[in-house]
Structure formats: C-alpha cells, structure tokens
Amino acid sequence: MTSNNLLKQSSPNVVFEWLQGQFKFIVPPVLALGSLLFIWQLLCGGETPPLPPPTKVVTEAWKFIVDPFFDNGGTDKGLGRHIFESLKRVGIGYSGSVVIGISLGILIGTNVLMYRAFDPIFQVLRTVPPLAWLPISSAVFESFKESEVLRMLGTDAVELSAVFVIFITSVWPVLMNTAVGVQQVPQDYRNVAKVLRLSRFEYFTKILVPSAAPYIFTGLRIAIGLSWLAIVAAEMLKGGVGIGFFIWDSYNSGKYSEMIVALFYVGIVGLLLDKVVFYISKFLVQTDS
Amino acid sequence: MTYDSCALQNELPFLEIDHVDRIFPTKEGDYIAVEDVDLKVNKGEFVTLIGHSGCGKSTLLNIIAGLDRATNGGIILEGKEVKSPGPDRMMVFQNHSLLPWLTVKQNIALAVNRVFKHKSKKERNQIVEEHIDLVSLRPAADKFPREISGGMKQRVGIARALSIRPKLLLLDEPFGALDALTRGRLQEQLMKICEDHALSVVMITHDVDEALLLSDRIVMLTNGPSAHIGQILDVDLPRPRHRMEIVNNPSYYRMRGELIEFLNRQKKDKVQKAKRNVEAVVSRGKIEKVNLNIGFIPLTDCAPLVIAQEKGLFAKYGLEVTLSREKSWGAIADGVREGRLDAAQMVTGMPLAITLGMEKKEPVAIVTSLTLSRNGNAITIAKSVWDAGVRDLVSLKTYIQAQDHRPTFGMVHPASMHNLLLRHWLANAGIDSQTEVDVVVIPPAQMVSNLISSNIIGFSVGEPWNSRSVHEGLGYIIATDLDIWNGHPEKVLGVRADWAKEYPNTHLALTKALLEACAYCQPEQNREEILGIICQPAYLNAQSIYVRCGFNSPYRKGSGENLYLKDFNIFLGDNSPNRSEHLWVMAQMARWNLIPFPSNYDQILDRMLDPKTYIRASEDLNLPVAPVSLAPIVLADGEIFDPSAPMAGLPNSTEIREFVGDRQLV
C-alpha cells in the first residue's frame, strides 16, 4: 500500500511540480534573451549590417557551435581547444598572483611601515587597465628574446609577456584584500592569542590566516574575473592558439560570426571560473555568521 | 563583622588591585577613565563589578587580564605583579570570542595544547573531552561556532577558560547577550562549577539579579569619568543558592534595593553634575548657600521638614529648599556622603555611622546640630505570631525557641534606634539578636509587604507602618519605644562637616528653620493641620487614618487596647545634639559589632556634635535652651547608662580601637 502510494507520488506528477516551481526562474531570462536577440535581428537585418544578425551567426559559425573540439592543424581548431590553451595561460598567471599577492599582502598587512610605504603605489598601479600593461610587458620581455633560460623552460618571450599581463592585472585585488584582511583580525581573536600566549607561528597559522581568509577569497574571486578579462589583451599579439587570439584573428579576417560565438564562450567560461572559486571559498572558509 | 577583613590585611591577598588609575590621553587633555581603584580579592571569592556602561569596568577587567596597563598603580596576583596577559588569568569574553574556523573541540584544544604543552597528547585530549562534558556539549563537540546557539557558544567559552585551570577567572558580561532562560541555566551551571573547583572569579555585569545570585561581594563603580569604587556590598546569602529561592531571603530585596539605588543615583548624579555646573551657588546676604537639597524619608516624624517647607520657614530664613523624598536610609546616607544632598533627616546613629565609615565605607565626617524628634517607633509582630499566643517578651522568647529556623525581624537601618532598641529589648528577655534571630534591613515602605509575604515575623519601624499593619489586621504592636526608652532621640539633622564649615550661616539658618518647625509641630492643637499636610502625595502619600494613631489620636495596638500616649511623637523638648545619647548609641553600635568602639570617642563626639549652632538657634527663636549635660540615661527596664563609663556592662569581646580613619577629623 504505502509503496504504491510512494510510487504514485514520485510519478511524473512530482517532476512536473518541480518544473512548475522552476518555471518562474527559467521563463524571465529566456524571454529577456529572446527579446534581445530579436532586437539584434531587427537592428542588423538590413542590406549591409555592421554585424551579422543572430540567424546569420548561427548558420555561418555552425561548425564552431556544434563541435568545439575539432582540430584541423595550425590555428584551425575548435573553440574548446582555444579556450583550453587560454585557460593554461590564465592558470599560470593567476597562480602567480595568488602566491605573490597573498605573501606580499600578509607582509604589508602586518607591517605598518611597509603598508604606509607601498599602499599608495599599489593604489595607483591597480587602476592601470590590462591593455596598458601590454606594451610595457612586451618591451621588457622582448629583451629576453634570445635568452637560453626561456628556451630551456619551453617558453618564449611573447608567451611570457602574455602571462605577465594576466598576472599583473589580477595580482592587485589579491594583494590589497589580503593586506586588509590581515589588518582586520578582530581584537577579540588577538586577545585570545595574547591571553593564551600563542607563539608567532601559532598566531600566524591558527589566527591570522584563517581570520583573513574571507578577505583573501574575496580578492581571489575578483582576481579570477580580472585575469580572464585580461586574456584577450594578453593574446592580442601572440599568434597561435587561444581564445583571445581567435577573437582578434576573426576580427582581422572579417569573420564576425565566429567572433561573436567566441565572445559567448568567453563569457560562459568567465562565469564558470567565478563560480569555481566561489565554491572553493565556501568550502574552505568558516565565518562567524 | 564589618571589620574582620582588617585582621587579614597582614596576610598576602590573592589578588590585589592596587590604587589603579587609567588615564587616556586625548586631544582635549587627559581623560581619566578609572581613578584610584583599590580592591583585594581573596582566594575562592566571587567578586562582581557593577556599574553603568562607560564606567570603566571593562577597562578595569582588561587591566587585571593584562590586556591593558594601569597608568598608575598595578595588579598583584599572588605576590607577583601582572604585566602582560597570560593563561593564569583566563577571560570569558563578552562576545565569546571563539575562533569560527575551529570546531568546539578544536577551540578548547587550542587553549589546552598551548598551556599544557608538556603533557602527552592523550592527557591533553582527555582534558578537552572532560571539559566538553563539563558544560554538556558532547553532541556539539564537532560543530563549528556558527552552527550552535549563543548560549552554547558562551558555554564553550567557559569550558575553554576552565580547561586551562586559571588561577583567576575573568568574566566580561558573559551572559549579556543571552535570552533570560538560557542565562538562568548558565548562571546555575557556572555557580556549580565555581563551587566545585573553588574558583576565584572577577565578573563584570550590569544585571543586578545576576550579581546577587553569583557573588560573594559586589563592587559598585561610580560613573566615569574618574570612575571609582562607590560602595561594596557583601552578599551573605547562604550557598548553595538557587535563583528561585534566594528571592525569598529577607535580605535579598534590601540588597537589590541598595544596588538599584546606587545605580539610579549614578544616573541622577550625572544629570545633576551637569546642572550644578550651570547654576553656581547663589548666596544671599550672609547666607552662603541658598539652594539646598534636603533628604527625608516619608514617615510621620518627617513633619518638621515638611512644615518648615510648607509654612515657609525655610524661606523665612533665606533658604530655597528642595525636599528630596528618598527610598531608604541607605540612600540618605549616601546622598549626604556624596554631596547630592546638602542635609538630611537622619536616624540617630547615622552621623556616627557615616563618620566612622560603618559597613566598610569611606569615613566622611558628619555634624549634627539638632535633634528633630523623639519616640514614635513601635515593634510589630505578625498576626500568625500573635495567633500563636505571643503577647509579650516572655511568650515571644518561647515562640522563637520553638521555631526550627531562625525567625527574622525587619528594621530600617543598622544605625537606627529601631535596630538598637529592638536588639536591646530582645536582649532583656535573654534573646540573643545575633544568634537566635536574624535582624535585617528593610526600607520602611517595604515592611508591610515583607510581613505579608512572611519573610519576617515582625519589625521595628516608625509610623505609619505599625498602625497600617494593625489597621489592616496583619499585625499587632507588641511594644512601643516608650516601653524601652521613653524619650529617646529618634531623628536628627545631619550635614557633612566640611559643608558646615563652608556654609556656617546656611547651617544656622537651616537649624533655625527646623527648630521653629519642631516648635510648631509639638502643640496638640496644630497636629490635625499637620496631619493633613504630611499625608499629601509629595510627602507620606498615605491615608490619614494610618498616620493619625499616636500622632493626635489614641494609639491602637491591635489587641483592642487603645492607649493615649501623649509622648508618642515629641518634636520639641530637648532638641540639642545630646552627648550622652550619642554616646549610648556609639556603645550600642559597638555592642552589636557595627563598629569597633573608638578609644578616642570624646574627640569624635566633639567634632560631630554642634551644640553651638543649636544654642544660637534656640536663643534667636527665644526657645528654652536645653542644658548641655552628661546626665546618666535611665531606660524603661531600669538600666542606667553612665556616660562616664560608656562600655561598662558590655561584653568584653567588644573591640576598642583608636579611630583614625577620617582625614577631615585629623
């Protein structure tokens, strides 16, 4: 009897109800997207539009939409492969900002003199846009073009300058947030440490870092967004594989439909990266509330 | 009883807060947060600091913890000066301060691992587990702080503090943020832990009931800036205590009243201080201070003060008086001590009590120039006691001895004639008022309600409270003070000695106005009019039927016996500050262990009594001047008090000591 009832209850009826519940979350964005596409279609529906309308994008770039992972050699690859290459670069640059940003942040956060000395400089540097770093970075790494060390590392000056742009764009939020987080260790926790006479090392590992963790992760989340933003700038000059280069290349060769599809990919990957860092922080950070 | 602690002074106290000042430099100059706080805490004692927020109590606790340093003075724990924080003075913080990234167990372990480094991992684990169980948090051991309730968090804080076996536990409003139910449970838990482990504790709170429940001593801090110890209350409620039970203890509401009174006064003072700065002392002709604030207690014998006000006698002598109706005699004493009141109607022993620093208070020299009234008290017993056959002292003794617990009597102030006469009267029947009965302080207005709730079996108080209980069938008057000492001084005028010195003409004017009022109050034909005046809401706020008896009508004892007592209220007669009488009071206060008997009593009385002002006032008013005499006093039981040998006939155990306590005396 009971199992029958249960069966009845978990019948399509339940699924339908769930769908009904989700309805109000699905319908509005779908409608919004639809109307945006419609407006776009209207705007770009003329004889010689500046951009192709959605219908044309889909037909022209169909190959890129249905198969992200094809590889015809050279730079003629699916968007998935381009993105994968870009992610590798972002991964390296971002790791650099995490390591350097957190350590420098702790240093200037715990030392008032250092903080006073460097904070104004960092405040200026952090507002410099990624694209502006590119010439400097290129100029600097150009001089290492013939370097043996780079060759041994299996990389080259252009590659390195791209990674550097990603790094330099994303390091500031990590650094600044870490510094603030370290400064904001609540007096209560410091009192606990004082009363228990914790050693410097214990204070660092048991109080300071965990207490600054929420701030650090806020920095990391902003940084992952920024480093992904920087990818297009970073790959602008770099030939070969990568979503940033792909966009520039498509533009240069007038393949606007492919360019537009690539933009969607960039957006979705950026969103996913942000979510990944968010869930990691949610898993690691314990706050009071 | 009140000076035992002096004997311990030679021993090293457990914790000594030695004349601590804390001054914060600000742009507008130094801000003195805490000034000259001096306190000793014994081992195993639970001391509470109470005061309004911003009174520097947290600063003080932080200084004890070592988290802050005193500007002057210091903290000495077991003979060693405290210079930095350490686990021997573990703190339970106001907002629990658990580390949110550690579980309950890990939070406790952090402290244990740090403090007991030398112990094996197994031992340390055991300590952690033990303390989790101690505060009954087993089910939450592996939860993070944000997953548990506020009460549980505070329990973790307590467990963490206890786990490292501190010498001294510091609690900073530990239960402030909790709901009443949780707070009550935690208080009982804390009390049990403290008793089991004989912990020494200093706690901060602003919850009066919490302080009374937990503490051995309550230290009341005045409002900042320059916060200092205003008063110390010994909480002698028996342990173990239970929150539901202690409220039935007759002293509970007296102590609670004292605390609340103190806190309210601090609030009032703040307002008045601001006001005082604005309106400087107005002087008029020879009168140095015109605006006076005079305290009184709503009793029948406040009549001279009320009449002086209502009949314009204060104004006649150039004074503008505000009569301040006070809740208890303790409030009167503190009001005068602290300068909130310029003068007050006092019970006879109060000038002595304040001058000698009774009840561990700072001695402040008081001067009395006038006796305001004589007689007017009675001893009432509850109806139940009357029904049990008690009619006189002998049957009362039989009744008391038949009880399986000590019966309690109420009186209004330790230094009052109510107390001294009650004890003397009991002693006549061989009832030892220190061992066979409890005699507790209850403000006059609360006597009847305490009688109703059977907290006390009887009381000694002034009118209208005896007549009221008779009128309502709640009690019977077993004796009036005429049966004990007919003509005893009952209320006197008291001012601070420095005040009298600074404003001699004001003092004379005040004495004159009150003496003239006394003269008005005495004749029978004025009494009906006076009755109407004193019963007004601003004064007694009582129905005249309660006040009438004894005042201008036959006195009803409840037994159907109506007495015409002509002398039940005497306002004019010997109004001098009588030396023999005050000496009797001093000897009796020593007899009942309220003060050590001062060997330099003559010198003290010289300073305290001001017959000159009385004589000038009498002469100016053309009233007969009572002779200054040292005649022996004859009590109703035939006992004779010889002022030349004040301590004769008192038990030898009574301590005699040279009194040097008061700067203003020396």
Short mmCIF file of N, CA and C in Angstrom, two decimals, chain B residues 443-573:
data_model
loop_
_atom_site.label_atom_id
_atom_site.label_comp_id
_atom_site.label_asym_id
_atom_site.label_seq_id
_atom_site.Cartn_x
_atom_site.Cartn_y
_atom_site.Cartn_z
N PRO B 443 13.74 48.74 53.87
CA PRO B 443 13.26 50.13 53.88
C PRO B 443 11.85 50.19 54.47
N PRO B 444 11.54 51.27 55.21
CA PRO B 444 10.25 51.38 55.91
C PRO B 444 9.06 51.02 55.02
N ALA B 445 9.06 51.56 53.80
CA ALA B 445 7.90 51.37 52.95
C ALA B 445 7.71 49.91 52.53
N GLN B 446 8.73 49.09 52.70
CA GLN B 446 8.59 47.69 52.28
C GLN B 446 8.31 46.74 53.43
N MET B 447 8.20 47.30 54.65
CA MET B 447 7.99 46.47 55.83
C MET B 447 6.72 45.64 55.73
N VAL B 448 5.63 46.35 55.42
CA VAL B 448 4.34 45.67 55.47
C VAL B 448 4.28 44.56 54.43
N SER B 449 4.82 44.83 53.24
CA SER B 449 4.76 43.79 52.21
C SER B 449 5.62 42.59 52.60
N ASN B 450 6.73 42.84 53.29
CA ASN B 450 7.55 41.72 53.75
C ASN B 450 6.84 40.93 54.85
N LEU B 451 6.03 41.64 55.63
CA LEU B 451 5.26 40.95 56.67
C LEU B 451 4.19 40.07 56.02
N ILE B 452 3.56 40.61 54.99
CA ILE B 452 2.51 39.86 54.29
C ILE B 452 3.10 38.57 53.70
N SER B 453 4.28 38.69 53.09
CA SER B 453 4.83 37.51 52.44
C SER B 453 5.60 36.63 53.42
N SER B 454 5.43 36.91 54.73
CA SER B 454 6.01 36.06 55.78
C SER B 454 7.52 35.95 55.70
N ASN B 455 8.17 36.94 55.08
CA ASN B 455 9.62 36.95 55.11
C ASN B 455 10.14 37.28 56.51
N ILE B 456 9.33 38.02 57.24
CA ILE B 456 9.73 38.43 58.59
C ILE B 456 8.58 38.14 59.53
N ILE B 457 8.91 37.92 60.80
CA ILE B 457 7.83 37.69 61.77
C ILE B 457 7.45 38.97 62.48
N GLY B 458 8.24 40.01 62.29
CA GLY B 458 7.91 41.26 62.94
C GLY B 458 8.89 42.32 62.52
N PHE B 459 8.63 43.56 62.92
CA PHE B 459 9.56 44.62 62.55
C PHE B 459 9.54 45.75 63.57
N SER B 460 10.59 46.51 63.50
CA SER B 460 10.69 47.68 64.35
C SER B 460 10.81 48.86 63.41
N VAL B 461 9.83 49.75 63.41
CA VAL B 461 9.79 50.82 62.42
C VAL B 461 9.01 52.01 62.97
N GLY B 462 9.17 53.14 62.32
CA GLY B 462 8.40 54.31 62.70
C GLY B 462 7.02 54.29 62.08
N GLU B 463 6.19 55.22 62.50
CA GLU B 463 4.84 55.30 61.94
C GLU B 463 4.90 55.93 60.55
N PRO B 464 3.97 55.65 59.65
CA PRO B 464 2.68 54.98 59.87
C PRO B 464 2.69 53.47 59.64
N TRP B 465 3.83 52.85 59.60
CA TRP B 465 3.82 51.45 59.14
C TRP B 465 3.31 50.47 60.18
N ASN B 466 3.51 50.77 61.48
CA ASN B 466 2.94 49.89 62.51
C ASN B 466 1.41 49.97 62.49
N SER B 467 0.94 51.22 62.50
CA SER B 467 -0.51 51.41 62.54
C SER B 467 -1.18 50.84 61.30
N ARG B 468 -0.47 50.94 60.21
CA ARG B 468 -1.06 50.43 58.98
C ARG B 468 -1.25 48.91 59.08
N SER B 469 -0.24 48.19 59.60
CA SER B 469 -0.40 46.75 59.67
C SER B 469 -1.46 46.38 60.70
N VAL B 470 -1.58 47.18 61.76
CA VAL B 470 -2.64 46.93 62.73
C VAL B 470 -4.00 47.16 62.08
N HIS B 471 -4.09 48.27 61.36
CA HIS B 471 -5.36 48.64 60.76
C HIS B 471 -5.82 47.61 59.75
N GLU B 472 -4.89 47.01 59.08
CA GLU B 472 -5.26 46.02 58.06
C GLU B 472 -5.31 44.61 58.63
N GLY B 473 -5.14 44.49 59.93
CA GLY B 473 -5.26 43.19 60.56
C GLY B 473 -4.11 42.26 60.26
N LEU B 474 -2.95 42.83 59.90
CA LEU B 474 -1.82 41.98 59.54
C LEU B 474 -0.90 41.74 60.73
N GLY B 475 -0.94 42.66 61.69
CA GLY B 475 0.00 42.51 62.80
C GLY B 475 -0.51 43.18 64.06
N TYR B 476 0.24 42.97 65.12
CA TYR B 476 -0.10 43.53 66.42
C TYR B 476 1.12 44.22 66.98
N ILE B 477 0.89 45.32 67.67
CA ILE B 477 2.02 46.02 68.26
C ILE B 477 2.30 45.41 69.61
N ILE B 478 3.49 44.88 69.74
CA ILE B 478 3.83 44.18 70.97
C ILE B 478 4.52 45.13 71.95
N ALA B 479 5.16 46.14 71.41
CA ALA B 479 5.79 47.13 72.30
C ALA B 479 5.97 48.43 71.54
N THR B 480 5.86 49.56 72.24
CA THR B 480 6.25 50.82 71.63
C THR B 480 7.60 51.19 72.24
N ASP B 481 8.26 52.18 71.63
CA ASP B 481 9.57 52.53 72.17
C ASP B 481 9.47 53.20 73.54
N LEU B 482 8.23 53.60 73.88
CA LEU B 482 8.06 54.13 75.23
C LEU B 482 8.29 53.05 76.27
N ASP B 483 8.07 51.80 75.84
CA ASP B 483 8.30 50.67 76.75
C ASP B 483 9.78 50.33 76.87
N ILE B 484 10.60 50.92 76.00
CA ILE B 484 12.02 50.55 76.01
C ILE B 484 12.88 51.72 76.50
N TRP B 485 12.70 52.85 75.87
CA TRP B 485 13.41 54.05 76.32
C TRP B 485 12.50 55.23 75.99
N ASN B 486 11.74 55.66 76.91
CA ASN B 486 10.83 56.77 76.69
C ASN B 486 11.64 58.06 76.55
N GLY B 487 11.49 58.68 75.40
CA GLY B 487 12.17 59.96 75.18
C GLY B 487 13.49 59.81 74.46
N HIS B 488 13.69 58.69 73.79
CA HIS B 488 14.97 58.52 73.09
C HIS B 488 15.00 59.44 71.86
N PRO B 489 16.18 59.86 71.46
CA PRO B 489 16.28 60.67 70.25
C PRO B 489 15.99 59.79 69.05
N GLU B 490 15.17 60.28 68.14
CA GLU B 490 14.77 59.42 67.03
C GLU B 490 15.36 59.91 65.70
N LYS B 491 15.11 61.15 65.36
CA LYS B 491 15.66 61.66 64.10
C LYS B 491 16.50 62.89 64.42
N VAL B 492 17.61 63.01 63.69
CA VAL B 492 18.46 64.17 63.88
C VAL B 492 18.73 64.82 62.53
N LEU B 493 19.22 66.04 62.59
CA LEU B 493 19.63 66.71 61.36
C LEU B 493 21.11 66.39 61.13
N GLY B 494 21.47 66.02 59.92
CA GLY B 494 22.88 65.72 59.64
C GLY B 494 23.36 66.43 58.39
N VAL B 495 24.56 67.00 58.48
CA VAL B 495 25.21 67.61 57.30
C VAL B 495 26.67 67.17 57.33
N ARG B 496 27.34 67.28 56.21
CA ARG B 496 28.76 66.95 56.20
C ARG B 496 29.55 68.02 56.95
N ALA B 497 30.62 67.60 57.63
CA ALA B 497 31.40 68.54 58.43
C ALA B 497 32.01 69.62 57.55
N ASP B 498 32.50 69.22 56.37
CA ASP B 498 33.11 70.24 55.51
C ASP B 498 32.05 71.22 54.99
N TRP B 499 30.83 70.70 54.82
CA TRP B 499 29.72 71.55 54.38
C TRP B 499 29.42 72.59 55.47
N ALA B 500 29.33 72.11 56.71
CA ALA B 500 29.02 73.00 57.83
C ALA B 500 30.09 74.07 57.99
N LYS B 501 31.31 73.67 57.71
CA LYS B 501 32.42 74.60 57.86
C LYS B 501 32.37 75.67 56.75
N GLU B 502 32.00 75.21 55.56
CA GLU B 502 31.99 76.12 54.42
C GLU B 502 30.79 77.08 54.45
N TYR B 503 29.67 76.58 54.97
CA TYR B 503 28.44 77.39 54.95
C TYR B 503 27.89 77.56 56.37
N PRO B 504 28.60 78.20 57.29
CA PRO B 504 28.12 78.26 58.68
C PRO B 504 26.79 78.99 58.83
N ASN B 505 26.60 80.07 58.06
CA ASN B 505 25.33 80.82 58.19
C ASN B 505 24.17 80.04 57.62
N THR B 506 24.43 79.32 56.54
CA THR B 506 23.38 78.47 55.97
C THR B 506 23.00 77.40 56.99
N HIS B 507 24.01 76.85 57.64
CA HIS B 507 23.76 75.81 58.63
C HIS B 507 22.91 76.34 59.78
N LEU B 508 23.22 77.55 60.21
CA LEU B 508 22.45 78.15 61.30
C LEU B 508 21.01 78.42 60.85
N ALA B 509 20.88 78.95 59.65
CA ALA B 509 19.53 79.25 59.13
C ALA B 509 18.71 77.98 59.03
N LEU B 510 19.35 76.91 58.58
CA LEU B 510 18.66 75.63 58.44
C LEU B 510 18.23 75.11 59.81
N THR B 511 19.13 75.20 60.77
CA THR B 511 18.83 74.73 62.12
C THR B 511 17.67 75.54 62.72
N LYS B 512 17.71 76.83 62.48
CA LYS B 512 16.65 77.71 63.00
C LYS B 512 15.30 77.35 62.40
N ALA B 513 15.30 77.21 61.08
CA ALA B 513 14.04 76.92 60.39
C ALA B 513 13.46 75.61 60.90
N LEU B 514 14.30 74.63 61.09
CA LEU B 514 13.80 73.32 61.52
C LEU B 514 13.38 73.34 62.99
N LEU B 515 14.11 74.08 63.80
CA LEU B 515 13.75 74.16 65.22
C LEU B 515 12.40 74.88 65.37
N GLU B 516 12.21 75.91 64.58
CA GLU B 516 10.92 76.61 64.63
C GLU B 516 9.80 75.69 64.17
N ALA B 517 10.11 74.87 63.16
CA ALA B 517 9.12 73.90 62.68
C ALA B 517 8.81 72.88 63.76
N CYS B 518 9.84 72.45 64.49
CA CYS B 518 9.63 71.50 65.59
C CYS B 518 8.69 72.10 66.63
N ALA B 519 8.94 73.38 66.90
CA ALA B 519 8.10 74.06 67.88
C ALA B 519 6.65 74.11 67.40
N TYR B 520 6.46 74.24 66.08
CA TYR B 520 5.10 74.28 65.54
C TYR B 520 4.45 72.91 65.62
N CYS B 521 5.26 71.89 65.46
CA CYS B 521 4.71 70.53 65.40
C CYS B 521 4.29 70.01 66.78
N GLN B 522 4.86 70.57 67.82
CA GLN B 522 4.65 69.99 69.14
C GLN B 522 3.23 70.15 69.69
N PRO B 523 2.63 71.38 69.67
CA PRO B 523 1.34 71.53 70.35
C PRO B 523 0.24 70.67 69.73
N GLU B 524 -0.58 70.09 70.59
CA GLU B 524 -1.68 69.22 70.19
C GLU B 524 -2.60 69.88 69.17
N GLN B 525 -2.84 71.20 69.37
CA GLN B 525 -3.84 71.85 68.51
C GLN B 525 -3.38 71.99 67.06
N ASN B 526 -2.07 71.93 66.82
CA ASN B 526 -1.59 72.03 65.43
C ASN B 526 -1.57 70.69 64.70
N ARG B 527 -1.72 69.63 65.48
CA ARG B 527 -1.45 68.31 64.90
C ARG B 527 -2.41 67.93 63.77
N GLU B 528 -3.69 68.30 63.90
CA GLU B 528 -4.65 67.92 62.87
C GLU B 528 -4.29 68.57 61.53
N GLU B 529 -3.89 69.83 61.62
CA GLU B 529 -3.49 70.55 60.40
C GLU B 529 -2.24 69.89 59.79
N ILE B 530 -1.28 69.57 60.66
CA ILE B 530 -0.04 68.96 60.20
C ILE B 530 -0.32 67.61 59.54
N LEU B 531 -1.25 66.89 60.16
CA LEU B 531 -1.64 65.59 59.63
C LEU B 531 -2.06 65.71 58.17
N GLY B 532 -2.88 66.72 57.91
CA GLY B 532 -3.35 66.93 56.54
C GLY B 532 -2.20 67.25 55.60
N ILE B 533 -1.23 67.99 56.10
CA ILE B 533 -0.11 68.40 55.24
C ILE B 533 0.82 67.22 54.93
N ILE B 534 1.18 66.48 55.98
CA ILE B 534 2.18 65.43 55.72
C ILE B 534 1.61 64.25 54.95
N CYS B 535 0.29 64.10 54.96
CA CYS B 535 -0.29 62.96 54.23
C CYS B 535 -0.37 63.22 52.73
N GLN B 536 -0.03 64.43 52.29
CA GLN B 536 -0.12 64.76 50.86
C GLN B 536 0.79 63.85 50.02
N PRO B 537 0.43 63.71 48.75
CA PRO B 537 1.20 62.80 47.89
C PRO B 537 2.70 63.11 47.84
N ALA B 538 3.09 64.39 47.94
CA ALA B 538 4.51 64.71 47.84
C ALA B 538 5.29 64.22 49.06
N TYR B 539 4.58 63.97 50.15
CA TYR B 539 5.28 63.57 51.38
C TYR B 539 4.96 62.11 51.70
N LEU B 540 4.05 61.87 52.67
CA LEU B 540 3.81 60.48 53.03
C LEU B 540 2.98 59.72 52.00
N ASN B 541 2.13 60.46 51.31
CA ASN B 541 1.22 59.83 50.36
C ASN B 541 0.46 58.70 51.03
N ALA B 542 -0.09 58.98 52.20
CA ALA B 542 -0.77 57.94 52.97
C ALA B 542 -2.16 58.42 53.37
N GLN B 543 -3.01 57.47 53.72
CA GLN B 543 -4.30 57.85 54.24
C GLN B 543 -4.11 58.29 55.69
N SER B 544 -4.79 59.39 56.06
CA SER B 544 -4.52 59.97 57.38
C SER B 544 -4.90 59.01 58.49
N ILE B 545 -5.76 58.05 58.18
CA ILE B 545 -6.20 57.13 59.23
C ILE B 545 -5.03 56.31 59.78
N TYR B 546 -4.04 56.03 58.93
CA TYR B 546 -2.88 55.29 59.40
C TYR B 546 -1.94 56.17 60.21
N VAL B 547 -1.91 57.43 59.86
CA VAL B 547 -0.92 58.33 60.44
C VAL B 547 -1.42 58.89 61.77
N ARG B 548 -2.72 58.93 61.87
CA ARG B 548 -3.36 59.61 63.00
C ARG B 548 -2.98 58.99 64.35
N CYS B 549 -2.96 57.66 64.40
CA CYS B 549 -2.79 56.98 65.68
C CYS B 549 -1.48 57.35 66.35
N GLY B 550 -1.57 57.79 67.56
CA GLY B 550 -0.37 58.16 68.29
C GLY B 550 0.03 59.59 68.04
N PHE B 551 -0.27 60.08 66.82
CA PHE B 551 0.12 61.43 66.46
C PHE B 551 -0.80 62.43 67.13
N ASN B 552 -2.11 62.23 66.96
CA ASN B 552 -3.04 63.09 67.68
C ASN B 552 -4.29 62.32 68.11
N SER B 553 -4.19 61.00 68.08
CA SER B 553 -5.31 60.17 68.47
C SER B 553 -4.78 59.02 69.32
N PRO B 554 -5.64 58.34 70.01
CA PRO B 554 -5.17 57.20 70.81
C PRO B 554 -4.45 56.18 69.93
N TYR B 555 -3.48 55.56 70.53
CA TYR B 555 -2.66 54.61 69.81
C TYR B 555 -3.31 53.23 69.90
N ARG B 556 -3.46 52.58 68.74
CA ARG B 556 -4.14 51.27 68.73
C ARG B 556 -3.11 50.18 68.56
N LYS B 557 -3.11 49.22 69.44
CA LYS B 557 -2.11 48.17 69.37
C LYS B 557 -2.62 46.93 68.64
N GLY B 558 -3.91 46.92 68.33
CA GLY B 558 -4.45 45.79 67.58
C GLY B 558 -5.11 44.78 68.49
N SER B 559 -4.80 44.88 69.75
CA SER B 559 -5.36 43.91 70.68
C SER B 559 -6.67 44.43 71.30
N GLY B 560 -7.13 45.54 70.72
CA GLY B 560 -8.31 46.16 71.30
C GLY B 560 -7.93 47.18 72.35
N GLU B 561 -6.66 47.19 72.68
CA GLU B 561 -6.15 48.09 73.70
C GLU B 561 -5.83 49.44 73.04
N ASN B 562 -6.48 50.51 73.41
CA ASN B 562 -6.18 51.82 72.86
C ASN B 562 -5.53 52.68 73.93
N LEU B 563 -4.37 53.20 73.63
CA LEU B 563 -3.62 53.94 74.62
C LEU B 563 -3.59 55.41 74.26
N TYR B 564 -3.71 56.24 75.23
CA TYR B 564 -3.48 57.63 74.96
C TYR B 564 -2.03 57.92 75.31
N LEU B 565 -1.19 58.00 74.32
CA LEU B 565 0.24 58.22 74.54
C LEU B 565 0.57 59.65 74.16
N LYS B 566 0.63 60.49 75.16
CA LYS B 566 0.87 61.90 74.91
C LYS B 566 2.24 62.13 74.26
N ASP B 567 3.17 61.28 74.65
CA ASP B 567 4.55 61.50 74.22
C ASP B 567 4.96 60.60 73.06
N PHE B 568 3.96 60.07 72.34
CA PHE B 568 4.37 59.16 71.27
C PHE B 568 5.20 59.86 70.20
N ASN B 569 4.86 61.11 69.89
CA ASN B 569 5.70 61.90 68.99
C ASN B 569 6.10 63.18 69.70
N ILE B 570 7.36 63.30 70.04
CA ILE B 570 7.85 64.54 70.67
C ILE B 570 8.69 65.29 69.64
N PHE B 571 8.32 66.53 69.38
CA PHE B 571 9.10 67.32 68.43
C PHE B 571 9.88 68.44 69.12
N LEU B 572 9.36 68.90 70.25
CA LEU B 572 10.06 69.97 70.95
C LEU B 572 10.26 69.54 72.39
N GLY B 573 11.44 69.68 72.88
CA GLY B 573 11.78 69.33 74.25
C GLY B 573 13.26 69.59 74.34
#
